[in-house]
Coordinates of N, CA, C and O in Angstrom, one line a residue:
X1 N 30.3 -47.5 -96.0 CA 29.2 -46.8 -96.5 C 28.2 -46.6 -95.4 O 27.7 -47.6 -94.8
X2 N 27.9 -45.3 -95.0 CA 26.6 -45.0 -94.5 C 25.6 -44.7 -95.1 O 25.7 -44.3 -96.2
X3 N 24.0 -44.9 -94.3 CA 23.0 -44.5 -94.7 C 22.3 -43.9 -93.6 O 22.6 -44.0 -92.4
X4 N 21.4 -43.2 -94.1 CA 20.5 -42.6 -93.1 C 19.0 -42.6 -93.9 O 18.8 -43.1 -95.0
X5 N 17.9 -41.5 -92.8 CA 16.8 -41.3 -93.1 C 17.0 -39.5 -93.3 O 18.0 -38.9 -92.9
X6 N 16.2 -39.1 -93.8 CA 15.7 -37.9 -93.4 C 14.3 -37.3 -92.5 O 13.1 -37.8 -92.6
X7 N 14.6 -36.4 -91.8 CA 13.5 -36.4 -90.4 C 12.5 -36.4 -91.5 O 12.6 -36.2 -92.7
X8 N 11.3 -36.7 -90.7 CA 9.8 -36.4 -91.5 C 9.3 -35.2 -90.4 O 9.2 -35.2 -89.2
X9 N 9.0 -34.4 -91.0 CA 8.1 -33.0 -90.2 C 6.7 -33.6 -89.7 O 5.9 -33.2 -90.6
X10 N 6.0 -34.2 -88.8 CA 4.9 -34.6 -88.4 C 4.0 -33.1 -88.1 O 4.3 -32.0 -87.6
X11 N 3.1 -33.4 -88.4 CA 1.9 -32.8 -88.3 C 0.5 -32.7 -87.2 O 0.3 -33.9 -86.9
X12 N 0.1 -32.4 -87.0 CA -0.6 -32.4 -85.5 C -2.0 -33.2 -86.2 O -2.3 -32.7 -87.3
X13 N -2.8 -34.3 -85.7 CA -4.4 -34.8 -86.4 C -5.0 -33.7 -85.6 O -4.8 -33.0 -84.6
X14 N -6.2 -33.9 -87.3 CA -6.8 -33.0 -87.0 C -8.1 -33.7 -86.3 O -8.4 -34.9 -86.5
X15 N -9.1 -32.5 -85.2 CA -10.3 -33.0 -84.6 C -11.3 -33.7 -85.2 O -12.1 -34.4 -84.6
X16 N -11.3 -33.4 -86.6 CA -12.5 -34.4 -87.4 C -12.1 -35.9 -87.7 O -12.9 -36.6 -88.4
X17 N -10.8 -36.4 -87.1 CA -10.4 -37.7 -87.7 C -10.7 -38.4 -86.3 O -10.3 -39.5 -86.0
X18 N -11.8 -37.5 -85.0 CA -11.8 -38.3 -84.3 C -13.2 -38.7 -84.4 O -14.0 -37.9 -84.9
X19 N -13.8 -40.3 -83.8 CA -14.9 -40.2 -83.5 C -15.4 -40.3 -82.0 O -14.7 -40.7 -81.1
X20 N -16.9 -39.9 -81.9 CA -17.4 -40.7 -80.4 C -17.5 -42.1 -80.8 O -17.6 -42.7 -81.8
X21 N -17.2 -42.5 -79.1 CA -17.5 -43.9 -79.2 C -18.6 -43.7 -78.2 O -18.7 -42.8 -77.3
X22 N -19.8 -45.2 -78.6 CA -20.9 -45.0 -77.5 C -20.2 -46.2 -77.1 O -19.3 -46.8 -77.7
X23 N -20.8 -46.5 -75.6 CA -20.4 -47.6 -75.5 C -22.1 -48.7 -74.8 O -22.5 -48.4 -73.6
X24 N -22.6 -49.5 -75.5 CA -24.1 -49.8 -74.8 C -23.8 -50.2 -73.4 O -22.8 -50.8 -73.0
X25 N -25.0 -49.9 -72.9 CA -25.0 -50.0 -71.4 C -26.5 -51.1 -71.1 O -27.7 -51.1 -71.2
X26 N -25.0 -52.4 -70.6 CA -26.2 -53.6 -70.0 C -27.0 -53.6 -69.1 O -26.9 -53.0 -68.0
X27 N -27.9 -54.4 -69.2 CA -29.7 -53.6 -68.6 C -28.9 -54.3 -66.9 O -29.0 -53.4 -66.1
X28 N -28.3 -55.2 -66.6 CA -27.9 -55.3 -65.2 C -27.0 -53.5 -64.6 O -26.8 -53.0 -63.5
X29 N -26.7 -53.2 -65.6 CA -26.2 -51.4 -65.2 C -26.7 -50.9 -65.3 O -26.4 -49.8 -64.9
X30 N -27.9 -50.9 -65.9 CA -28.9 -50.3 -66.1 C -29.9 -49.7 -64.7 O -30.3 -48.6 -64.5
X31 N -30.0 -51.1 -63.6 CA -30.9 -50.6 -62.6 C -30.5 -49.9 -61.9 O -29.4 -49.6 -62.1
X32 N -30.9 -49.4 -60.9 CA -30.5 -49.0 -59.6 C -29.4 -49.3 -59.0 O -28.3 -48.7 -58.8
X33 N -29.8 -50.3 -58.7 CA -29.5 -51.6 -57.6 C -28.4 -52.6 -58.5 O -29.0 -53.4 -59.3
X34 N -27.0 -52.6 -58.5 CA -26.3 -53.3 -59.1 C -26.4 -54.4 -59.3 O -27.3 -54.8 -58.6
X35 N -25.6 -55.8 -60.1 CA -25.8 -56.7 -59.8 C -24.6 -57.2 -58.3 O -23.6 -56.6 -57.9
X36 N -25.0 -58.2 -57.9 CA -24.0 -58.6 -56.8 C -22.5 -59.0 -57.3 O -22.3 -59.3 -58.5
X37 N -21.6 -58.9 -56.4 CA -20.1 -59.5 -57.0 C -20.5 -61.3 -56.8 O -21.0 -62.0 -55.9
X38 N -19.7 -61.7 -58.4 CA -20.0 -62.6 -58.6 C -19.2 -63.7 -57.5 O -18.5 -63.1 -56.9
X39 N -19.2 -64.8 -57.2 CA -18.4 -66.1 -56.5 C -17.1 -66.0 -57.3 O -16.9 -66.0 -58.5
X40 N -16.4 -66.1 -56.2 CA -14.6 -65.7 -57.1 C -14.8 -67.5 -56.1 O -13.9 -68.2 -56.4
X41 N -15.5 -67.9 -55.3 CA -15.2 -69.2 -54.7 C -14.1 -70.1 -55.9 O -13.0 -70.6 -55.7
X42 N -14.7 -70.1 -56.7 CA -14.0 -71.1 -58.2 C -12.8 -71.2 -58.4 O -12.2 -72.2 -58.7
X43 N -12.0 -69.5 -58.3 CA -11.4 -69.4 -58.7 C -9.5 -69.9 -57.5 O -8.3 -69.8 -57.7
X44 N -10.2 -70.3 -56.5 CA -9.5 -70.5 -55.2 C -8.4 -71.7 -55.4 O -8.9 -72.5 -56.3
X45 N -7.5 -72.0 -55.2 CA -6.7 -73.4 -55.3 C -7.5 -74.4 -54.9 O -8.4 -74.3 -54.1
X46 N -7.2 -75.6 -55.7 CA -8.0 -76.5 -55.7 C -8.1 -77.1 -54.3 O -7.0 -77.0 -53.7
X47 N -8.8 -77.7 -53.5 CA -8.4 -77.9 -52.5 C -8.9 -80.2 -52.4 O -9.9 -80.8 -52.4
X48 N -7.5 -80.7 -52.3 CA -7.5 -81.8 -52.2 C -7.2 -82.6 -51.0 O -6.3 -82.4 -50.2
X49 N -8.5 -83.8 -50.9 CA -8.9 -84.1 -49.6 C -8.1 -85.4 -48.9 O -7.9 -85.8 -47.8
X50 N -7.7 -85.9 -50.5 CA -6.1 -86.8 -49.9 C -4.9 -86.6 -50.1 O -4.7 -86.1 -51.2
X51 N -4.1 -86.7 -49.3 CA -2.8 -86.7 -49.5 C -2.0 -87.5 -50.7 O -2.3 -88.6 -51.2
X52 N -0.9 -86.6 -51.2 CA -0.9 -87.4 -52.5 C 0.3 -88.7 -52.4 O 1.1 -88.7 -51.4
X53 N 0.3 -89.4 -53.3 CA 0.4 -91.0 -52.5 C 2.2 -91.0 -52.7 O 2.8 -90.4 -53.6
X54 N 2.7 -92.1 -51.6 CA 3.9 -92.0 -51.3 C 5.1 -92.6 -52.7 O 5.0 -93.6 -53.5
X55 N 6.1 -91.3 -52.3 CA 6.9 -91.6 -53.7 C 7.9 -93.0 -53.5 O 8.0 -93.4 -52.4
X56 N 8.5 -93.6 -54.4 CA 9.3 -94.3 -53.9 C 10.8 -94.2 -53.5 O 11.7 -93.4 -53.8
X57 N 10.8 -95.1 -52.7 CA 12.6 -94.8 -51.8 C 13.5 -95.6 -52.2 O 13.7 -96.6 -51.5
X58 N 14.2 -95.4 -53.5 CA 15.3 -97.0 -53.3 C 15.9 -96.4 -52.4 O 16.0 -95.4 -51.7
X59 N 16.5 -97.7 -52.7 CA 18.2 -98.2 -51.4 C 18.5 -98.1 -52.1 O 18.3 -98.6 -53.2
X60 N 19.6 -97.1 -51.3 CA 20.8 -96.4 -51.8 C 22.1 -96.8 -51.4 O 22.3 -96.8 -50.2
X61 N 23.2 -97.2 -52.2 CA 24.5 -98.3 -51.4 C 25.4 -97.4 -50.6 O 25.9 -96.4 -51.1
X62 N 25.6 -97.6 -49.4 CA 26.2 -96.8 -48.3 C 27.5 -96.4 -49.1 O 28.2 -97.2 -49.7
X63 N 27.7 -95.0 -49.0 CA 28.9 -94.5 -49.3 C 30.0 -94.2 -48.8 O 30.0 -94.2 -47.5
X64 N 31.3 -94.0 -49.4 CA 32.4 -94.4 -48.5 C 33.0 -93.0 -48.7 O 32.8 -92.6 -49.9
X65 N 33.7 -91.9 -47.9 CA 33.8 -90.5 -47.6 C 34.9 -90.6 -49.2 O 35.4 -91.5 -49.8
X66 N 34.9 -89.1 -49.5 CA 36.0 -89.2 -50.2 C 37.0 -88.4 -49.6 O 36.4 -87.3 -49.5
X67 N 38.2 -88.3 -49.1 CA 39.4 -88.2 -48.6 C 40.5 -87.4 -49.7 O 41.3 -87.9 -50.5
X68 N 40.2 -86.0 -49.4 CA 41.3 -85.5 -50.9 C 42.3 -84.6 -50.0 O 42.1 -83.4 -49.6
X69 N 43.9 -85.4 -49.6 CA 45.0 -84.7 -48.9 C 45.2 -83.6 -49.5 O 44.8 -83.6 -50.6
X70 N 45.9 -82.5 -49.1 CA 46.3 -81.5 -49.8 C 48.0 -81.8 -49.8 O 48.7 -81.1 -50.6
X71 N 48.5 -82.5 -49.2 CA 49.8 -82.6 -49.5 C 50.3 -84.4 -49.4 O 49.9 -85.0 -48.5
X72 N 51.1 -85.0 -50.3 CA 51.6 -86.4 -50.4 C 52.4 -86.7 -48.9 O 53.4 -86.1 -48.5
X73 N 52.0 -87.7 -48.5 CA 52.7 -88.1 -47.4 C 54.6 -88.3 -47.2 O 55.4 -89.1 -47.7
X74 N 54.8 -87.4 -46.6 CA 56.3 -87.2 -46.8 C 57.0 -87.8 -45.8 O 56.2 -88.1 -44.9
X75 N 58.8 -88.2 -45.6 CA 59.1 -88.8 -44.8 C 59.7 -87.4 -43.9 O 59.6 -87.5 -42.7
X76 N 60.1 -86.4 -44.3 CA 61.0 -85.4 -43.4 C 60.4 -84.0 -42.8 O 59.3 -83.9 -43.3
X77 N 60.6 -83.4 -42.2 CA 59.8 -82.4 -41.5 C 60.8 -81.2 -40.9 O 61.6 -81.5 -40.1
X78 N 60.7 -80.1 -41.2 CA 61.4 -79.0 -40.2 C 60.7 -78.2 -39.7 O 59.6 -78.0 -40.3
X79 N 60.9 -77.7 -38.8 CA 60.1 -76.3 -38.7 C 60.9 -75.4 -37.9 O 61.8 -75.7 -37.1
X80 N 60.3 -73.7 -38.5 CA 61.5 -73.0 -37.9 C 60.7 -71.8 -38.5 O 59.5 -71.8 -38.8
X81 N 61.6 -70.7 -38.7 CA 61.5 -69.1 -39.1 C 61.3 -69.2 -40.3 O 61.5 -70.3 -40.9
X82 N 61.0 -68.1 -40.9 CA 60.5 -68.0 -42.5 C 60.1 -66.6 -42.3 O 59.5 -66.0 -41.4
X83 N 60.6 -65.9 -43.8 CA 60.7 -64.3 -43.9 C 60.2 -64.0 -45.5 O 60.6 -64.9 -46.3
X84 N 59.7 -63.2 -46.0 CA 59.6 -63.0 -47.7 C 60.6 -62.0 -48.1 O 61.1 -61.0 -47.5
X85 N 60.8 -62.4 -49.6 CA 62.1 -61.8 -50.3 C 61.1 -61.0 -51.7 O 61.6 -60.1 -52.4
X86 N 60.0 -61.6 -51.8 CA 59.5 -61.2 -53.3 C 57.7 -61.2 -53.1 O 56.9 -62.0 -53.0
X87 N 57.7 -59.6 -53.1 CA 56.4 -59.0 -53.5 C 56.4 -58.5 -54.6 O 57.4 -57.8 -54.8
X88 N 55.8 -58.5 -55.4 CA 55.7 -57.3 -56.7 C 55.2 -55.8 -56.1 O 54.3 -55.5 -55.4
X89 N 56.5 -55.1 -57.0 CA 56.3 -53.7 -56.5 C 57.0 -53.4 -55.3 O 57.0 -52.2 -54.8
X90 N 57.6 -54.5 -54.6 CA 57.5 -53.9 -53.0 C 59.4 -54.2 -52.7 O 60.3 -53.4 -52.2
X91 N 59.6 -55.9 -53.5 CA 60.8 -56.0 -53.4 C 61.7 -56.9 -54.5 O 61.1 -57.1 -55.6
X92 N 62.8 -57.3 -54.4 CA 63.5 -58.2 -55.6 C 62.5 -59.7 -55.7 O 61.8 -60.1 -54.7
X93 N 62.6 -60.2 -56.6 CA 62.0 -61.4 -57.0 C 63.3 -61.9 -57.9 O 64.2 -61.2 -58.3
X94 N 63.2 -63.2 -57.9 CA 64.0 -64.3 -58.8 C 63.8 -63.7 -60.3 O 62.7 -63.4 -60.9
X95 N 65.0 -63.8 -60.8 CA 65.0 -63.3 -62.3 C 63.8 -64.2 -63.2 O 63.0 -63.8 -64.0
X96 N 63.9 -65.1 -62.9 CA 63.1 -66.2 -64.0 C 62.1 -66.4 -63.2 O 61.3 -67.3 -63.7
X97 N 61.7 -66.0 -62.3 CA 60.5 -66.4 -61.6 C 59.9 -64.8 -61.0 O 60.1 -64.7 -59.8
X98 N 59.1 -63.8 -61.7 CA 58.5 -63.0 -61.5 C 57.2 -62.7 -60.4 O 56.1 -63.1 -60.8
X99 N 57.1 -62.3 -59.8 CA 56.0 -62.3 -59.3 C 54.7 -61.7 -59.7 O 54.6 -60.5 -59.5
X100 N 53.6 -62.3 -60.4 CA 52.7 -62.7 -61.3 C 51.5 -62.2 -60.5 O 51.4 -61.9 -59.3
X101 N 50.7 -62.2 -61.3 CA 49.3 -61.3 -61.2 C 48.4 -62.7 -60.5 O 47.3 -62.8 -60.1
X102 N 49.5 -63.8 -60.5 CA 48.3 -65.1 -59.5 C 49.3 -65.6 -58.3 O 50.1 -65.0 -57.6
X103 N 49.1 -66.7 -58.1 CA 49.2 -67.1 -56.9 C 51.1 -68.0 -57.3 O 51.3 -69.1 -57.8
X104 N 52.2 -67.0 -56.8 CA 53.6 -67.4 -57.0 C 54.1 -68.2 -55.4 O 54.6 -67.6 -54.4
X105 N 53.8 -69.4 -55.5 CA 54.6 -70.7 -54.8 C 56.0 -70.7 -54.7 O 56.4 -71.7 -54.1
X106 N 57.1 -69.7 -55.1 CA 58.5 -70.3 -54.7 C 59.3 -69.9 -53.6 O 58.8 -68.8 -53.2
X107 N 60.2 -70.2 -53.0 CA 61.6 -69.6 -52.0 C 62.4 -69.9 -52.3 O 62.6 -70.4 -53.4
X108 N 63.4 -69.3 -51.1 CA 64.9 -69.3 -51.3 C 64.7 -70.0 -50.2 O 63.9 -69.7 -49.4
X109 N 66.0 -71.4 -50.0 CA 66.1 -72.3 -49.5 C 67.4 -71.6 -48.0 O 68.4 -70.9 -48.4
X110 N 67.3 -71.8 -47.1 CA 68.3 -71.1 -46.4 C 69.2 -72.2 -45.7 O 68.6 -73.3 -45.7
X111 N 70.4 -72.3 -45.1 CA 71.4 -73.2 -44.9 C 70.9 -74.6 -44.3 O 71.0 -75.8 -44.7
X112 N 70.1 -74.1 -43.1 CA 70.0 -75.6 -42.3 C 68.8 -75.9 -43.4 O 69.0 -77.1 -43.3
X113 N 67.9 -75.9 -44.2 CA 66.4 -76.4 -44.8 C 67.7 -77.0 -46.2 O 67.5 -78.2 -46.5
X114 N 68.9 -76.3 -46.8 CA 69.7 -76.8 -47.5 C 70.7 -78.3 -46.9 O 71.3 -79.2 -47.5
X115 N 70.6 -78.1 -46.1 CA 71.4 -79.2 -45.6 C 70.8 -80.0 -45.1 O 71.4 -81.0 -44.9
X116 N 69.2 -80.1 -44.6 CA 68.3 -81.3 -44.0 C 68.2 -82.2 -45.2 O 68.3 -83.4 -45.2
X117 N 67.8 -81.1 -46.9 CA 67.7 -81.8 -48.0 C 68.5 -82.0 -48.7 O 68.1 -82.3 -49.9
X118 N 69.9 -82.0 -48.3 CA 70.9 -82.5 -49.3 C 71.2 -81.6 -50.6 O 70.4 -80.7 -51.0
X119 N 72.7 -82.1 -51.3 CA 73.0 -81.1 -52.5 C 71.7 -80.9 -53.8 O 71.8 -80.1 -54.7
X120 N 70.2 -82.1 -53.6 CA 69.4 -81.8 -54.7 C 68.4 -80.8 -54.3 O 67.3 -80.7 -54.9
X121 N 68.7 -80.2 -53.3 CA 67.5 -79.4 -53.3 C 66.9 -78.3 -54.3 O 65.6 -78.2 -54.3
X122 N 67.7 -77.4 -55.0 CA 67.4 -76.5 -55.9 C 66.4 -77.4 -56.6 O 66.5 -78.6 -56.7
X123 N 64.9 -76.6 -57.3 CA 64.4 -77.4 -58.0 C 63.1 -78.4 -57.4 O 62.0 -78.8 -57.8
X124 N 63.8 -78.7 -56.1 CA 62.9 -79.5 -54.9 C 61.0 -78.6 -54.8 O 60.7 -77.4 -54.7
X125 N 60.2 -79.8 -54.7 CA 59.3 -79.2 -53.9 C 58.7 -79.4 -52.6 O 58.4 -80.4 -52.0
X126 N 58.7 -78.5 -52.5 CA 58.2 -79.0 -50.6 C 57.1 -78.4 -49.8 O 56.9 -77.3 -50.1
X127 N 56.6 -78.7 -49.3 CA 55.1 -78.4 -48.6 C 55.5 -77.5 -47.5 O 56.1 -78.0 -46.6
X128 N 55.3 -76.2 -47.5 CA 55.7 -75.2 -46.1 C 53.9 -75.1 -45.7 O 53.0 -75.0 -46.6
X129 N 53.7 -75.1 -44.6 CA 52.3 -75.6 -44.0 C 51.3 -76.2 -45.1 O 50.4 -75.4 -45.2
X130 N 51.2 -76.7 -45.4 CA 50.6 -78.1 -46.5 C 50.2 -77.0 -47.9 O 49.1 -77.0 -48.3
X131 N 51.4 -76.1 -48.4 CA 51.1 -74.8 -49.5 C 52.4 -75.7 -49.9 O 53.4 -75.8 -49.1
X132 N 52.2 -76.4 -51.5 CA 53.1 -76.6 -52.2 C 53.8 -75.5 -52.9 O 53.2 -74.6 -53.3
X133 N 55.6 -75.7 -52.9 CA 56.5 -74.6 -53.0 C 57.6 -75.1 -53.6 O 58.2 -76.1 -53.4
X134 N 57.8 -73.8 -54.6 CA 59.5 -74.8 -55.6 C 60.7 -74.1 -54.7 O 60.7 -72.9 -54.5
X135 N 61.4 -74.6 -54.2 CA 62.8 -73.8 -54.0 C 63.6 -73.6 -55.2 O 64.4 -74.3 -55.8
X136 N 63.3 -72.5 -55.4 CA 64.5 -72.0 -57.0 C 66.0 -71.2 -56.3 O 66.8 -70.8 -57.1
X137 N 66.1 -71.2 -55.2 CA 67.3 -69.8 -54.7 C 67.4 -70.2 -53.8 O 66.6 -71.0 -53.2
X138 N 68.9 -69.6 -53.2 CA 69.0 -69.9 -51.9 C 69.4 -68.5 -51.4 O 69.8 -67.5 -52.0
X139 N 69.3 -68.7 -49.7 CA 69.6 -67.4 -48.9 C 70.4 -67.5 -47.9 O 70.3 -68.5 -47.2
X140 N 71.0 -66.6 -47.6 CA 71.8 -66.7 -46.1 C 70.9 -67.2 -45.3 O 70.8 -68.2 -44.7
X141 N 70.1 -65.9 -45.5 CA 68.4 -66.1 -44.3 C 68.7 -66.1 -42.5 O 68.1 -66.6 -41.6
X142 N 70.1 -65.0 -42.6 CA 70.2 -64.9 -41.2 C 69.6 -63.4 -40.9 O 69.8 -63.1 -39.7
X143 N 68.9 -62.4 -41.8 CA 68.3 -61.4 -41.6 C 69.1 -60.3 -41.4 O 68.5 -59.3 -40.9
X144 N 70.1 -60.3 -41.6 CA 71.6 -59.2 -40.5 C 71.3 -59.7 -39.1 O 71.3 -58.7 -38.4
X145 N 71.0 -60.6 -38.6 CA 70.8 -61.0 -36.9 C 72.1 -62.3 -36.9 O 71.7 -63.3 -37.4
X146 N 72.8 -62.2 -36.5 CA 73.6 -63.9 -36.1 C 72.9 -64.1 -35.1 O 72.5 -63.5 -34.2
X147 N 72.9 -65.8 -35.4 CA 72.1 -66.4 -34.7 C 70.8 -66.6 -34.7 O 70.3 -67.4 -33.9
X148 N 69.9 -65.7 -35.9 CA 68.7 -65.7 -36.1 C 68.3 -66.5 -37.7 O 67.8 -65.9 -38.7
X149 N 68.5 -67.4 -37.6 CA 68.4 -68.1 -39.2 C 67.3 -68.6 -39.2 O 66.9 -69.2 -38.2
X150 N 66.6 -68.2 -40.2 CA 65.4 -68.5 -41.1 C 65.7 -69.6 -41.9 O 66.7 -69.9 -42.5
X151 N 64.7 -70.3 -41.8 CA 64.6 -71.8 -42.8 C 64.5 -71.8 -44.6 O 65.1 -72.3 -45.5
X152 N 63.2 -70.8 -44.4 CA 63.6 -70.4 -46.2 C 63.0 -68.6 -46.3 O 62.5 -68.0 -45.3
X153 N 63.2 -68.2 -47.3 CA 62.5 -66.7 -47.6 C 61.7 -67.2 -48.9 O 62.2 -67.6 -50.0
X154 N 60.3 -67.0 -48.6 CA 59.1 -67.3 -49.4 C 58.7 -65.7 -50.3 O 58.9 -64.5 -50.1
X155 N 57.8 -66.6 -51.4 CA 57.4 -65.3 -52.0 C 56.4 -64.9 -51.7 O 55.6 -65.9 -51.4
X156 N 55.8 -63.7 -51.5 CA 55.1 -63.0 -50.5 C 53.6 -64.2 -50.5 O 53.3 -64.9 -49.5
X157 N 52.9 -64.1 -51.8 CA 51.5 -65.1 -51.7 C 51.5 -66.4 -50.9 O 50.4 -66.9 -50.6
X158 N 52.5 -67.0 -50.6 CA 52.6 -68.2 -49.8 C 53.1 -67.3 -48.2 O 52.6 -67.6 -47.2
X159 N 53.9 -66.5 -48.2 CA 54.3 -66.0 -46.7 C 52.6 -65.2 -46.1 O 52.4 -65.3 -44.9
X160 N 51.7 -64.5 -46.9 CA 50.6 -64.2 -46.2 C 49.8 -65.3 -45.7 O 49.3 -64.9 -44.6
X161 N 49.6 -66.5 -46.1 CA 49.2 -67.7 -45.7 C 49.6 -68.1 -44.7 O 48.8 -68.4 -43.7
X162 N 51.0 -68.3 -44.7 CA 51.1 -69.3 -43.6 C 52.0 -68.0 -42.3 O 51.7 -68.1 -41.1
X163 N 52.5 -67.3 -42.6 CA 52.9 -65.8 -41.5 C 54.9 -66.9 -41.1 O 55.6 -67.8 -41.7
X164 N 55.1 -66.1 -40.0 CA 56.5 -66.2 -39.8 C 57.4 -67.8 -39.2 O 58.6 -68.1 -39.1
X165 N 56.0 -68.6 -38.7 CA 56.4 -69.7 -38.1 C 55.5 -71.0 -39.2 O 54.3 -71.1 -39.6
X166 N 56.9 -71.9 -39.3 CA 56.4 -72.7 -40.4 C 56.6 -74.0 -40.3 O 57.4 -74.5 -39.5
X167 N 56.1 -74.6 -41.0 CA 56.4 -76.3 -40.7 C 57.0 -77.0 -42.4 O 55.9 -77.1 -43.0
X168 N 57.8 -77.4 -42.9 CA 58.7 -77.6 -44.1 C 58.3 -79.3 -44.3 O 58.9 -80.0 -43.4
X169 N 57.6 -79.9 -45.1 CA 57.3 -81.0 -45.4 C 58.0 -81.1 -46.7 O 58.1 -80.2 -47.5
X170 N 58.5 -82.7 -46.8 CA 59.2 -83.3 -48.2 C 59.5 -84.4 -48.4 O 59.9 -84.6 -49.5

């Protein structure tokens, strides 16, 4: 259900609905010679002639830093080449693992990074420059170059980070 108004036609007032105003005039405006401007002194910040008195200091118990690692102290380490397989829009991505409107962590695990970690690696996570990462896939990862093998093929948000040379923690 709507409602409305209907316009009202306004009308112009007329000159007899107005009056003069007098306004009386005080005998200090009255003279010549005005009165002087009054002392605005008063109205100045207060001005205080002591210092105001000292606040108190507890002791405070010395603090001890807080220390927040970005990655769990691991026993194994590689480092080597690293290439991306999965941009959205750009190239293939892992069926079950999409490349997402945030921040996508996984690779493809390539022969020697598969064989430093043994048959459990699928599933594995591992720190590629201290950026936690699932390995879901694996890759030749020799690029069409023999002799040129890559450690894993990352999905592109972890490969802008860390770029082509990488260090594989686990």
């Amino acid at each position: 259900m709507a409602a409305g108004l209907e316009p009202i036609q306004s009308s112009p007032i007329p000159d007899a609905a107005f009056e003069r105003v007098v306004v009386p005039v005080s005998s200090a405006w009255a003279l010549a010679d005005p009165a002087p401007t009054p002392d605005l002194e008063v109205l100045r910040e207060p001005v205080i002639s002591t210092p105001p008195p000292e606040r108190p200091q507890p002791a405070l118990p010395v603090t001890s830093p807080i220390v927040v690692s970005t990655a769990p102290k691991t026993t194994h380490a590689i480092s080597g080449r690293a290439s991306y397989y999965c941009r959205a829009g750009v190239s293939i991505c892992t069926v079950n693992h999409p490349d997402g409107g945030g921040f996508d962590a996984y690779a493809a695990a390539g022969p020697a990074l598969r064989a430093a970690i043994g048959p459990d690696w699928r599933g594995r996570i591992v720190y590629v420059d201290g950026i936690r990462v699932k390995l879901i896939d694996w890759c030749q990862c020799y690029g069409g170059k023999t002799g040129v093998e890559k450690l894993l093929d990352l999905y592109y948000d972890v490969y802008a980070r860390t770029g082509s040379q990488v260090t594989i923690r686990w």
